[in-house]
Amino acid sequence: MVMNNTDTNLAAAVALDTVADIAAARMENPPAQSLIVSGISLDSSAVRPGEIFAALPGTRAHGATFAASSTASAVLTDNDGWEILTAAGEKRPVLVVDDVRAVLGLVSSEIYGNPSEKLTVIGVTGTSGKTTTTYMLEAGLAATGCAVGLIGTTGTRIKGEDVPTSLTTPEAPKLQELFALMVERGVTHVVMEVSSHALVLGRVTGTRFDVAGFTNLSQDHLDFHPTMEDYFNAKAMLFDRESPVAATTSVICVDDDWGEKMVGRVKHRADEGAANETTVITVGTRGQEDLDCEATLNGTTDSGAQDITVRLHGATIATRLPLPGAFNVANAALATAIADVAGIDAEEFLRGLSTAAVPGRMERVDAGQEFVAVVDYAHKPAAVAAALDTLREQVDGRVGIVVGAGGDRDQSKRPIMGAESARRADLVIITDDNPRNENPADIRAAVRRGAEEARETNSGVEIRESDSRASAIRQLVAWAQPGDAVIVVGKGHEVGQIIGDVTHHFDDREEMRAALAEAGFGGESTGKEDRA
């Protein structure tokens, strides 16, 4: 079911002078009398009378260029924007600041009544596992009677019902509006993915986080972050006591070196006497010493479900996790520790995890075939490697993969993705992901270069290339035999392929089902029971 947003104004009545004070803004064209604002938006076509249009600098044009066409009652912009507005003869009140993004979250929060202060807000960040961990939290919290809001890569849900949104973490005005909507509809706990882009670009500024969870860090987004250290520093904003968005409690998985480094970062800030108090909870699955929460894998079922135990506060709780893979044992431990910090009974929470299902994350497509067919969102080297390792553990037969890389994104990870695929699979079919504005053949060539170099460690791997993603999936299915496992990575839950500036409908799950049907398999289903 899709829940449509209402036309109800969720904003508080805030004087423009108050907004100016919060933003430390210079007021140009001050109104003759007090002006009350009732909303804020980055979209000049969506902003309404009585609201503020936030005009940001863009990659192609400054937002102030579009102010004249908006019906906003006031404009928030920077000095460059003010020059554009002045030249256009702007007469409406204008708030001028050095950096709009630096204040946008605080302003948006005030306009919508500081809604995060009325909710328990849980933020999850890291390279891989954010979506899965938030879905685990949603399932477990709901099972204990909490009214849950979810914000992330797959969209937004309020108490299980969909609300259309874009971006993993929405821009600050939309995010604060969503929080206000959740408050209005009785939500008690919000679980949200927090991307590095959101942290750097100020989308979550003005949000009060009660708990922050860290999954892991591996190469991704190096088109946006110049180095891995810069990427780490962006994630650290959710935990660092010197950060204005630091959560009250940090729950950090220390299964990789970056997790250990994050713990050290937070504790070092504490030793320096940072102003913000933060509690640090450590989580792991590798037998590390002095963990606050530890999960252990005891066995797996034929369907890929995992029997695990979680040790917390000296007690050990056993449960069955419906999702495969060692990384999901870590995600479950992280989710459990976060719930515990939020005051939820861990045993009840873990019972709720038995219903967790995540669209496009190790999602099985079952049409009665005698091999495992999976679609996964993995689009970075470490995630591809983890997905293939999981399938290798599940089956005695061969493993095949369809893999590609996105255009206009981090180019350095392309050969690494090819290499990770070729080291672990028996068949690698390299195809297009979202080529965007790059030559698809050039992207495939980079992925293939890494795959060919990896033949040194897996000389038996077969490497193919296809300029059609649909054809690649059909080749993969045709290759599979009983006892094998095949996986299509990169798009997961996404239902579009971006070629140039056009998004064409494309769903890996649909294509997998069609390929299985063409191969003679029927009775296909992708219900929750089939999500490995």
mmCIF file with all atom_site columns, N, CA and C in Angstrom, residues 65 229 431 465:
data_model
loop_
_atom_site.group_PDB
_atom_site.id
_atom_site.type_symbol
_atom_site.label_atom_id
_atom_site.label_alt_id
_atom_site.label_comp_id
_atom_site.label_asym_id
_atom_site.label_entity_id
_atom_site.label_seq_id
_atom_site.pdbx_PDB_ins_code
_atom_site.Cartn_x
_atom_site.Cartn_y
_atom_site.Cartn_z
_atom_site.occupancy
_atom_site.B_iso_or_equiv
_atom_site.pdbx_formal_charge
_atom_site.auth_seq_id
_atom_site.auth_comp_id
_atom_site.auth_asym_id
_atom_site.auth_atom_id
_atom_site.pdbx_PDB_model_num
ATOM 1  N N  . THR A 1 65  ? 18.617 31.790  -9.808  1.00 0.00 ? 65  THR A N  1
ATOM 2  C CA . THR A 1 65  ? 18.154 32.057  -11.173 1.00 0.00 ? 65  THR A CA 1
ATOM 3  C C  . THR A 1 65  ? 16.671 31.740  -11.332 1.00 0.00 ? 65  THR A C  1
ATOM 4  N N  . GLU A 1 229 ? 40.190 8.389   3.617   1.00 0.00 ? 229 GLU A N  1
ATOM 5  C CA . GLU A 1 229 ? 40.235 9.118   4.895   1.00 0.00 ? 229 GLU A CA 1
ATOM 6  C C  . GLU A 1 229 ? 39.148 10.190  4.931   1.00 0.00 ? 229 GLU A C  1
ATOM 7  N N  . THR A 1 431 ? 28.543 -6.664  -17.800 1.00 0.00 ? 431 THR A N  1
ATOM 8  C CA . THR A 1 431 ? 27.523 -5.980  -18.597 1.00 0.00 ? 431 THR A CA 1
ATOM 9  C C  . THR A 1 431 ? 27.350 -4.557  -18.099 1.00 0.00 ? 431 THR A C  1
ATOM 10 N N  . GLU A 1 465 ? 31.350 -11.033 -21.851 1.00 0.00 ? 465 GLU A N  1
ATOM 11 C CA . GLU A 1 465 ? 30.921 -9.639  -21.856 1.00 0.00 ? 465 GLU A CA 1
ATOM 12 C C  . GLU A 1 465 ? 29.668 -9.513  -22.710 1.00 0.00 ? 465 GLU A C  1
#
